Structures are given as C-alpha cells and as structure tokens.
Short mmCIF file of C-alpha atoms and ligand atoms in Angstrom, two decimals:
data_model
loop_
_atom_site.label_atom_id
_atom_site.label_comp_id
_atom_site.label_asym_id
_atom_site.label_seq_id
_atom_site.Cartn_x
_atom_site.Cartn_y
_atom_site.Cartn_z
CA UNK X 5 0.00 -0.01 0.00
CA UNK X 6 1.90 2.99 -1.23
CA UNK X 7 1.22 5.99 -3.40
CA UNK X 8 3.76 4.85 -5.97
CA UNK X 9 1.79 1.76 -6.96
CA UNK X 10 -0.93 3.79 -8.62
CA UNK X 11 1.47 5.96 -10.55
CA UNK X 12 3.37 2.96 -11.84
CA UNK X 13 0.21 1.26 -13.05
CA UNK X 14 -0.49 4.04 -15.49
CA UNK X 15 0.50 3.42 -19.05
CA UNK X 16 2.38 6.18 -20.86
CA UNK X 17 0.18 8.58 -22.77
CA UNK X 18 0.80 10.12 -26.11
CA UNK X 19 -0.51 13.59 -25.22
CA UNK X 20 1.31 16.42 -23.54
CA UNK X 21 0.07 17.37 -20.02
CA UNK X 22 -1.43 20.85 -19.91
CA UNK X 23 0.16 23.12 -17.36
CA UNK X 24 -1.72 26.34 -18.04
CA UNK X 25 -5.13 26.02 -16.50
CA UNK X 26 -7.89 28.38 -15.41
CA UNK X 27 -10.75 27.05 -13.28
CA UNK X 28 -13.73 29.25 -12.51
CA UNK X 29 -14.49 28.32 -8.92
CA UNK X 30 -18.09 28.78 -7.92
CA UNK X 31 -20.27 28.36 -4.86
CA UNK X 32 -21.20 24.95 -3.47
CA UNK X 33 -20.33 23.03 -6.63
CA UNK X 34 -17.55 20.71 -5.33
CA UNK X 35 -15.17 23.50 -6.30
CA UNK X 36 -13.03 23.16 -3.15
CA UNK X 37 -12.36 19.55 -4.08
CA UNK X 38 -11.28 20.60 -7.57
CA UNK X 39 -9.19 23.45 -6.20
CA UNK X 40 -7.32 20.92 -4.06
CA UNK X 41 -6.61 18.83 -7.16
CA UNK X 42 -5.26 21.85 -9.03
CA UNK X 43 -3.19 23.01 -6.08
CA UNK X 44 -1.61 19.57 -5.73
CA UNK X 45 -0.71 19.37 -9.39
CA UNK X 46 0.72 22.88 -9.51
CA UNK X 47 2.55 22.38 -6.22
CA UNK X 48 4.08 19.10 -7.41
CA UNK X 49 5.31 20.62 -10.66
CA UNK X 50 6.33 23.99 -9.17
CA UNK X 51 3.91 25.90 -11.37
CA UNK X 52 3.01 29.48 -10.58
CA UNK X 53 -0.41 30.32 -9.21
CA UNK X 54 -2.28 33.57 -9.60
CA UNK X 55 -3.12 33.96 -5.92
CA UNK X 56 -5.68 36.39 -4.56
CA UNK X 57 -4.65 38.78 -1.82
CA UNK X 58 -7.47 37.61 0.40
CA UNK X 59 -8.51 34.11 -0.76
CA UNK X 60 -10.88 35.45 -3.43
CA UNK X 61 -10.31 37.81 -6.35
CA UNK X 62 -12.28 40.76 -5.05
CA UNK X 63 -15.52 38.74 -5.11
CA UNK X 64 -18.40 39.59 -5.49
CA UNK X 65 -16.98 42.37 -7.68
CA UNK X 66 -15.76 41.50 -11.16
CA UNK X 67 -12.24 40.13 -11.45
CA UNK X 68 -9.43 42.58 -11.86
CA UNK X 69 -5.78 41.65 -12.38
CA UNK X 70 -5.04 44.11 -9.56
CA UNK X 71 -6.44 41.58 -7.09
CA UNK X 72 -3.61 39.12 -7.87
CA UNK X 73 -0.96 39.19 -5.21
CA UNK X 74 2.32 40.54 -6.59
CA UNK X 75 0.93 41.46 -10.01
CA UNK X 76 1.51 44.86 -11.51
CA UNK X 77 0.80 46.19 -14.98
CA UNK X 78 4.54 46.93 -15.23
CA UNK X 79 5.76 43.40 -14.55
CA UNK X 80 2.90 42.04 -16.69
CA UNK X 81 3.69 38.49 -15.67
CA UNK X 82 1.75 35.39 -16.67
CA UNK X 83 0.68 32.51 -14.44
CA UNK X 84 0.18 28.78 -14.93
CA UNK X 85 -2.82 28.21 -12.71
CA UNK X 86 -5.74 30.34 -11.61
CA UNK X 87 -8.42 28.65 -9.51
CA UNK X 88 -9.82 30.90 -6.78
CA UNK X 89 -13.27 32.39 -6.56
CA UNK X 90 -13.98 35.24 -8.90
CA UNK X 91 -16.66 36.88 -10.93
CA UNK X 92 -15.40 36.04 -14.37
CA UNK X 93 -14.22 38.68 -16.82
CA UNK X 94 -12.59 37.02 -19.77
CA UNK X 95 -10.46 39.84 -21.15
CA UNK X 96 -9.09 40.65 -17.76
CA UNK X 97 -8.22 37.00 -17.06
CA UNK X 98 -6.60 36.66 -20.48
CA UNK X 99 -4.21 39.45 -19.58
CA UNK X 100 -2.52 37.26 -16.99
CA UNK X 101 -2.90 33.76 -18.41
CA UNK X 102 -0.95 32.34 -21.38
CA UNK X 103 -2.72 32.09 -24.73
CA UNK X 104 -2.89 28.27 -24.60
CA UNK X 105 -4.60 28.19 -21.20
CA UNK X 106 -7.26 25.53 -20.70
CA UNK X 107 -10.44 27.07 -19.23
CA UNK X 108 -13.01 25.01 -17.36
CA UNK X 109 -15.74 25.36 -14.76
CA UNK X 110 -18.34 23.31 -12.91
CA UNK X 111 -22.11 23.46 -12.32
CA UNK X 112 -24.42 21.60 -9.97
CA UNK X 113 -28.10 20.82 -9.94
CA UNK X 114 -29.65 24.11 -8.69
CA UNK X 115 -31.94 22.23 -6.31
CA UNK X 116 -29.24 20.62 -4.18
CA UNK X 117 -27.05 23.68 -4.72
CA UNK X 118 -29.67 26.04 -3.24
CA UNK X 119 -30.21 23.77 -0.22
CA UNK X 120 -26.48 23.57 0.37
CA UNK X 121 -26.09 27.34 0.10
CA UNK X 122 -28.95 27.94 2.53
CA UNK X 123 -27.57 25.58 5.15
CA UNK X 124 -24.02 26.81 4.75
CA UNK X 125 -24.80 30.53 4.65
CA UNK X 126 -27.87 30.89 6.85
CA UNK X 127 -26.42 33.52 9.16
CA UNK X 128 -24.55 35.36 6.44
CA UNK X 129 -27.59 36.12 4.32
CA UNK X 130 -30.31 38.12 6.06
CA UNK X 131 -32.82 36.93 3.45
CA UNK X 132 -32.13 33.41 4.71
CA UNK X 133 -32.05 33.84 8.43
CA UNK X 134 -35.36 35.65 8.47
CA UNK X 135 -36.93 32.31 7.49
CA UNK X 136 -37.26 29.31 9.80
CA UNK X 137 -35.86 26.72 7.42
CA UNK X 138 -34.98 26.14 3.78
CA UNK X 139 -38.38 24.59 3.14
CA UNK X 140 -39.97 27.60 4.72
CA UNK X 141 -37.86 29.98 2.63
CA UNK X 142 -38.51 28.26 -0.62
CA UNK X 143 -42.27 28.00 -0.06
CA UNK X 144 -42.50 31.77 0.01
CA UNK X 145 -39.20 33.37 -0.97
CA UNK X 146 -40.55 36.87 -1.62
CA UNK X 147 -41.60 37.06 1.99
CA UNK X 148 -37.93 36.86 3.04
CA UNK X 149 -35.83 37.87 0.06
CA UNK X 150 -34.73 41.42 -0.47
CA UNK X 151 -32.15 41.89 -3.19
CA UNK X 152 -30.66 44.95 -1.50
CA UNK X 153 -29.93 43.14 1.74
CA UNK X 154 -26.37 42.07 2.40
CA UNK X 155 -25.09 38.98 0.56
CA UNK X 156 -28.40 38.43 -1.18
CA UNK X 157 -26.52 37.17 -4.20
CA UNK X 158 -26.12 33.93 -2.26
CA UNK X 159 -29.88 33.42 -2.08
CA UNK X 160 -30.80 33.20 -5.74
CA UNK X 161 -29.36 31.98 -9.06
CA UNK X 162 -25.94 31.20 -7.71
CA UNK X 163 -24.77 29.49 -10.87
CA UNK X 164 -25.67 32.33 -13.10
CA UNK X 165 -24.10 35.18 -11.24
CA UNK X 166 -20.38 34.66 -11.74
CA UNK X 167 -20.72 33.82 -15.40
CA UNK X 168 -23.22 35.94 -17.28
CA UNK X 169 -25.24 33.63 -19.44
CA UNK X 170 -24.66 30.42 -21.28
CA UNK X 171 -23.36 31.83 -24.58
CA UNK X 172 -20.54 33.55 -22.75
CA UNK X 173 -19.81 30.38 -20.80
CA UNK X 174 -19.75 28.34 -23.96
CA UNK X 175 -17.35 30.78 -25.64
CA UNK X 176 -15.03 31.06 -22.67
CA UNK X 177 -14.76 27.52 -21.26
CA UNK X 178 -13.56 24.43 -23.07
CA UNK X 179 -15.13 22.10 -20.52
CA UNK X 180 -18.14 22.45 -18.23
CA UNK X 181 -18.29 19.80 -15.54
CA UNK X 182 -21.18 18.70 -13.36
CA UNK X 183 -20.69 18.16 -9.63
CA UNK X 184 -23.58 15.68 -9.69
CA UNK X 185 -21.50 13.42 -11.96
CA UNK X 186 -18.20 14.12 -10.36
CA UNK X 187 -16.37 10.97 -11.40
CA UNK X 188 -17.44 11.24 -15.03
CA UNK X 189 -16.35 14.88 -14.84
CA UNK X 190 -12.92 13.86 -13.57
CA UNK X 191 -12.53 11.42 -16.46
CA UNK X 192 -13.36 14.13 -18.99
CA UNK X 193 -11.04 16.54 -17.26
CA UNK X 194 -8.23 14.02 -17.19
CA UNK X 195 -8.69 13.41 -20.87
CA UNK X 196 -8.60 17.14 -21.61
CA UNK X 197 -5.60 17.87 -19.40
CA UNK X 198 -3.65 14.70 -20.13
CA UNK X 199 -2.82 14.26 -16.43
CA UNK X 200 -2.15 11.02 -14.57
CA UNK X 201 -4.82 9.00 -12.82
CA UNK X 202 -3.41 9.89 -9.42
CA UNK X 203 -3.57 13.57 -10.29
CA UNK X 204 -7.32 13.18 -10.58
CA UNK X 205 -7.95 11.40 -7.29
CA UNK X 206 -9.59 13.54 -4.66
CA UNK X 207 -11.28 13.07 -1.31
CA UNK X 208 -14.55 14.92 -0.99
CA UNK X 209 -13.87 18.26 0.70
CA UNK X 210 -16.13 20.87 2.26
CA UNK X 211 -18.87 18.28 2.45
CA UNK X 212 -21.77 17.70 4.79
CA UNK X 213 -22.70 14.17 5.71
CA UNK X 214 -25.42 12.60 3.57
CA UNK X 215 -27.86 12.61 6.48
CA UNK X 216 -27.40 16.37 6.96
CA UNK X 217 -28.71 17.08 3.48
CA UNK X 218 -32.36 17.98 3.36
CA UNK X 219 -34.41 15.81 1.02
CA UNK X 220 -37.16 17.66 -0.74
CA UNK X 221 -40.49 16.55 -2.13
CA UNK X 222 -41.12 16.89 -5.84
CA UNK X 223 -43.28 19.97 -5.18
CA UNK X 224 -40.51 21.58 -3.12
CA UNK X 225 -37.96 20.82 -5.82
CA UNK X 226 -40.24 22.62 -8.28
CA UNK X 227 -40.36 25.63 -5.99
CA UNK X 228 -36.56 25.74 -5.93
CA UNK X 229 -36.40 25.48 -9.71
CA UNK X 230 -38.88 28.32 -10.09
CA UNK X 231 -37.04 30.52 -7.64
CA UNK X 232 -33.74 29.81 -9.42
CA UNK X 233 -35.18 29.76 -12.91
CA UNK X 234 -32.06 31.18 -14.58
CA UNK X 235 -29.90 28.54 -12.92
CA UNK X 236 -32.28 25.81 -13.90
CA UNK X 237 -32.21 26.97 -17.50
CA UNK X 238 -28.40 27.08 -17.45
CA UNK X 239 -28.12 23.70 -15.84
CA UNK X 240 -30.44 22.01 -18.32
CA UNK X 241 -28.43 23.38 -21.22
CA UNK X 242 -25.07 22.23 -19.87
CA UNK X 243 -26.44 18.92 -18.67
CA UNK X 244 -27.24 18.22 -22.29
CA UNK X 245 -23.80 19.26 -23.57
CA UNK X 246 -22.11 17.26 -20.80
CA UNK X 247 -23.76 14.03 -21.88
CA UNK X 248 -23.06 14.79 -25.52
CA UNK X 249 -19.43 15.01 -24.55
CA UNK X 250 -19.62 11.71 -22.68
CA UNK X 251 -21.20 10.19 -25.78
CA UNK X 252 -18.34 11.31 -27.99
CA UNK X 253 -15.81 10.18 -25.38
CA UNK X 254 -17.41 6.72 -25.57
CA UNK X 255 -19.79 5.34 -22.99
CA UNK X 256 -18.01 2.07 -22.31
CA UNK X 257 -14.64 3.82 -22.18
CA UNK X 258 -16.19 6.22 -19.67
CA UNK X 259 -17.48 3.33 -17.54
CA UNK X 260 -14.06 1.71 -17.53
CA UNK X 261 -12.26 4.92 -16.60
CA UNK X 262 -14.78 5.74 -13.86
CA UNK X 263 -14.21 2.25 -12.45
CA UNK X 264 -10.41 2.77 -12.45
CA UNK X 265 -10.78 6.16 -10.81
CA UNK X 266 -13.03 4.74 -8.10
CA UNK X 267 -10.77 1.78 -7.49
CA UNK X 268 -7.71 3.99 -7.11
CA UNK X 269 -9.60 6.39 -4.83
CA UNK X 270 -10.60 3.43 -2.65
CA UNK X 271 -6.94 2.36 -2.44
CA UNK X 272 -5.86 5.83 -1.42
CA UNK X 273 -8.71 6.12 1.08
CA UNK X 274 -7.56 2.86 2.64
CA UNK X 275 -4.01 4.13 2.71
CA UNK X 276 -4.69 7.64 4.02
CA UNK X 277 -7.89 7.80 5.96
CA UNK X 278 -8.43 6.44 9.45
CA UNK X 279 -11.93 7.83 9.79
CA UNK X 280 -14.32 10.49 8.59
CA UNK X 281 -16.07 12.54 11.19
CA UNK X 282 -18.36 15.48 11.68
CA UNK X 283 -16.50 18.73 12.20
CA UNK X 284 -17.79 21.72 14.04
CA UNK X 285 -20.60 23.81 12.71
CA UNK X 286 -19.39 26.30 10.11
CA UNK X 287 -19.32 29.89 11.20
CA UNK X 288 -21.91 31.28 8.82
CA UNK X 289 -24.55 28.58 8.81
CA UNK X 290 -25.87 25.38 10.22
CA UNK X 291 -23.72 22.96 8.24
CA UNK X 292 -21.35 20.57 9.92
CA UNK X 293 -18.48 19.91 7.54
CA UNK X 294 -16.89 16.48 7.47
CA UNK X 295 -13.25 16.14 8.38
CA UNK X 296 -10.73 13.33 7.96
CA UNK X 297 -8.44 11.70 10.46
CA UNK X 298 -5.33 10.40 8.76
CA UNK X 299 -3.92 6.97 9.47
CA UNK X 300 -1.24 7.03 12.12
CA UNK X 301 1.20 4.59 10.61
CA UNK X 302 2.02 6.35 7.34
CA UNK X 303 5.53 6.77 6.07
CA UNK X 304 6.61 10.42 5.94
CA UNK X 305 6.22 10.79 2.14
CA UNK X 306 2.78 9.19 2.28
CA UNK X 307 1.79 11.40 5.18
CA UNK X 308 2.73 14.46 3.15
CA UNK X 309 0.77 13.36 0.14
CA UNK X 310 -2.25 12.22 2.12
CA UNK X 311 -2.26 15.43 4.03
CA UNK X 312 -2.17 17.51 0.86
CA UNK X 313 -5.27 15.63 -0.31
CA UNK X 314 -7.29 16.85 2.65
CA UNK X 315 -6.12 20.44 2.79
CA UNK X 316 -8.97 22.88 2.45
CA UNK X 317 -8.97 25.86 0.14
CA UNK X 318 -7.66 28.28 2.74
CA UNK X 319 -5.03 25.93 4.03
CA UNK X 320 -3.66 25.09 0.58
CA UNK X 321 -3.76 28.74 -0.44
CA UNK X 322 -1.64 29.59 2.58
CA UNK X 323 0.89 26.94 1.70
CA UNK X 324 1.17 28.18 -1.86
CA UNK X 325 1.34 31.74 -0.69
CA UNK X 326 4.20 30.83 1.58
CA UNK X 327 5.94 29.05 -1.26
CA UNK X 328 5.51 31.88 -3.77
CA UNK X 329 6.09 34.70 -1.32
CA UNK X 330 8.49 33.22 1.18
CA UNK X 331 9.28 36.49 2.90
CA UNK X 332 5.92 38.17 2.99
CA UNK X 333 3.63 35.20 3.60
CA UNK X 334 2.41 34.75 7.13
CA UNK X 335 0.16 32.34 8.90
CA UNK X 336 -3.26 33.94 9.05
CA UNK X 337 -4.51 34.09 12.59
CA UNK X 338 -7.65 32.13 11.98
CA UNK X 339 -5.73 29.02 11.00
CA UNK X 340 -4.06 28.71 14.36
CA UNK X 341 -6.00 26.87 16.98
CA UNK X 342 -6.71 28.72 20.19
CA UNK X 343 -5.62 25.67 22.16
CA UNK X 344 -3.12 23.27 20.72
CA UNK X 345 -5.15 20.15 21.61
CA UNK X 346 -8.19 21.28 19.67
CA UNK X 347 -9.17 18.74 17.11
CA UNK X 348 -8.90 20.28 13.70
CA UNK X 349 -11.95 20.56 11.54
CA UNK X 350 -12.70 21.17 7.87
CA UNK X 351 -10.61 18.46 6.37
CA UNK X 352 -7.45 19.21 8.29
CA UNK X 353 -8.35 16.14 10.26
CA UNK X 354 -5.12 15.05 11.78
CA UNK X 355 -5.95 13.03 14.80
CA UNK X 356 -5.22 14.74 18.11
CA UNK X 357 -2.85 11.99 19.06
CA UNK X 358 -1.14 12.02 15.70
CA UNK X 359 1.02 15.11 15.59
CA UNK X 360 2.12 14.79 12.02
CA UNK X 361 5.34 16.70 11.55
CA UNK X 362 6.04 17.97 8.10
CA UNK X 363 9.67 18.41 7.25
CA UNK X 364 9.04 21.89 5.83
CA UNK X 365 9.23 23.81 9.03
CA UNK X 366 7.32 25.52 11.75
CA UNK X 367 4.57 26.93 9.58
CA UNK X 368 3.27 23.54 8.64
CA UNK X 369 3.54 22.25 12.18
CA UNK X 370 1.33 25.13 13.24
CA UNK X 371 -1.02 24.48 10.41
CA UNK X 372 -1.33 20.86 11.35
CA UNK X 373 -2.38 21.80 14.80
CA UNK X 374 -4.55 24.53 13.37
CA UNK X 375 -8.22 24.88 13.03
CA UNK X 376 -9.48 25.20 9.50
CA UNK X 377 -12.04 27.84 9.01
CA UNK X 378 -14.02 28.84 6.04
CA UNK X 379 -14.93 32.20 4.72
CA UNK X 380 -18.08 32.39 2.65
CA UNK X 381 -17.57 31.73 -1.01
N1 PPS G 7 -16.38 14.83 -5.03
C1 PPS G 7 -17.54 15.45 -4.88
N2 PPS G 7 -18.64 15.02 -5.54
C2 PPS G 7 -19.82 15.66 -5.37
N3 PPS G 7 -20.02 16.71 -4.55
C3 PPS G 7 -18.95 17.15 -3.86
C4 PPS G 7 -17.66 16.56 -4.01
N4 PPS G 7 -16.82 17.26 -3.22
C5 PPS G 7 -17.55 18.20 -2.59
N5 PPS G 7 -18.83 18.13 -2.98
C6 PPS G 7 -19.95 18.95 -2.49
O1 PPS G 7 -19.79 20.30 -2.90
C7 PPS G 7 -20.30 21.17 -1.89
C8 PPS G 7 -19.21 22.14 -1.50
O2 PPS G 7 -18.93 22.90 -2.61
P1 PPS G 7 -17.77 23.97 -2.67
O3 PPS G 7 -16.53 23.39 -2.18
O4 PPS G 7 -17.78 24.50 -4.05
O5 PPS G 7 -18.29 25.06 -1.65
S1 PPS G 7 -17.72 26.52 -1.39
O6 PPS G 7 -18.55 27.45 -2.16
O7 PPS G 7 -16.31 26.59 -1.82
O8 PPS G 7 -17.87 26.75 0.06
C9 PPS G 7 -20.75 20.28 -0.73
O9 PPS G 7 -22.14 20.08 -0.89
P2 PPS G 7 -23.12 19.79 0.37
O10 PPS G 7 -22.50 18.66 1.14
O11 PPS G 7 -24.44 19.45 -0.24
O12 PPS G 7 -23.15 21.07 1.15
C10 PPS G 7 -19.95 19.02 -0.97
O13 PPS G 7 -20.56 17.87 -0.44
#
C-alpha cells in the first residue's frame, strides 16, 4: 500500500500534459475539491499560481488583475494556474494567463445547490435567516428575500451570477463539468488535461454528511427550480452538452475509466484515511463539515501526500502563498488553533494523538495543529 503503486500502473500517454489552467471556482459546486486537485498538481510541478490577496479575487466584484498578489501592470507576468473564486471577466483573465490556457468550470443541480447554500450561509444572508428553514424559505421566498440586503446574491441563481449567461460560458470555457457526476467529470477533465490518474484522485472536501442534506419533495424541488429559474435553465443546457461530450468520449470507455478512478480512490482512502467525522458547525450557517483523520502509521512521504489531499482551500492557499512569497507570507490568525489540543476541523483532520510533523518547518507544524475555518464563497 503505497502511493507509488498507482502511478506505476499508469501506461504512458501520447498527449502532452497541460500546465496552463484556469478554473472558474463557484459556490457549493464541489469546487473546493477541484481546487485541491489543481493546487496539488501545480505544487508538485512547481507551477506558478495567480493567488488572490485575500482568498478570493475581489468577489463579489468583477475580477481585476489588480487583485492578484504581486501582479503589477509593469511586470505584466503570466501565471500557470488560476483557480480561486472570482466573478469572471474574460479579457481581464486573459491578460494574466498564457494564450494556450485551458479554461473550465463546474455546475451543480440548482436544487441541491440552493439547499447547500442555505444551510451553509444561513447567518450570512439576512434573506435566509429571516426564514425558519430552507423549506420555509422556498415555499414563500418573496416574503424573506430582499435583493438589497447584504449577501443576497447567495440566495438566488448562484450558478448564473459569476458567469453571465450560457453563450458567454460556452465561448469562454472548453469544458463544463457537473458536480452531480463528479467521477465522469474527472474522467473528462483528465482526458482534456492529459494528467495522470493519481492527479485526478480527490477526497470529498467541504462536504456535509449525507444525512445532513435535506431531502425535498417533488413539489418543493419545483419551488426551488422556479425561484432559481435562470440557474435551472443554465443547468439544463449544460447537462445536455455534458452528456453529448460523454457520448463522444465513448460510454463504455467512460465506464471503464470511472471504475479505475473509483478503485484507485478506494486504495488511497484505505491508505490515508483512518476515519471520517463530523467537524464543528461552520461559522456562517448550520452545516457541519466532514473532516478526515489520517492513518497514524504512514511513512513520511505518504503522510505528506495524504495530508495535501485533505487540505482545504484556505489551508492550501496559505501553503502556496508561503511558497511563492516566502518572505511576505504569514500564517493567518484564523488558522491557528486557540488551544493546541483542539481537534482540527474542515478536512485538516489530523488526529489529536497524531502530531504529524512535516519536514518543511514551523509553519506547517502550526497548520497541522490549526483549526481550519471557512470564509463564505
Ligand atoms: N467529489 C464530490 N462530488 C460531489 N459533490 C462534492 C464533491 N466534493 C464536494 N462536494 C460537495 O460540494 C459542496 C461544497 O462545494 P464547494 O466546495 O464549491 O463550496 S464553497 O462554495 O467553496 O464553500 C458540498 O455540498 P453539500 O454537502 O451538499 O453542502 C460538498 O458535499
């Protein structure tokens, strides 16, 4: 049981791995899991990341190259990977990404998306916390929703907002994935990027447990679709194009590759994960986010790799920040636990008893004892 086995199993491929990649990260669409995948790839190959100064590129305002840490019009530098939250503006992004950049994004069924957003952001969105529950909100949204109230953009048509319509999406992105078919999405992405199987293996991050998700009746689902009509329209369109793409990829080839992906993920889960457990309630809502405890008996290289697979968006961003800006980067206060014995949450699930020591210095040691926290996205 070792990471290497999976890498060795892969046959050589004739294509050239893409190293210039732009991912439009969006709310509650498995985007933290994909961000982790991109961070690991870029980190492994020492690629440069366009990093935001404060975890997001000026969101909810439109993207500006000024929000990239260290960028100036004078140095006019280009980056390999861009994957943090933004409100997309193609021309502005193109200024800082090479011409052959591969652009992709991800959507999710607006029904489960809206429920996730409500639970996760209840206290952040006044339109939400005026209602007693999601079912209550969705039965009569106009009673609670006021567009001018703070963060109301999180309460309606979440898919639509960062992207401005399906024609623009179609023009700007070479691949549009669906969180609801995550494994098929990873197969398509792997094919497009020409990356290895292990590069595509992720553990589910920023996730609630299945029992915490609210199941809706058909009538309630219809209410959500009506309330988020633009999202529903967008989703239907890209659901169709997604399955057309699967069709041209080949259905049986897809089934085989999904099976390999799942088998390899299982192997790595067995290697890395001791247990999955409920973390603390997130700060802005009622969601308890699952965390992972790593196995205690891992070799140091495996520990490092397993740990990278469970780093959350903020934690990985801090590591990359530290790597790209060794002198200016600092450990943000919120990542450091108030008491060192506190069990970490949000994916940084190193067991209390297992003080994993990374060889890369004090920062990581702190991080490993730290408490992950999540800003709203
Ligand atoms: N691999 C995979 N497959 C399917 N779904 C997945 C996966 N990884 C994460 N998720 C689900 O995505 C939700 C979190 O999305 P984000 O990470 O984009 O949220 S955030 O906006 O960055 O806070 C969150 O949804 P809910 O659990 O319904 O809240 C996660 O469970």
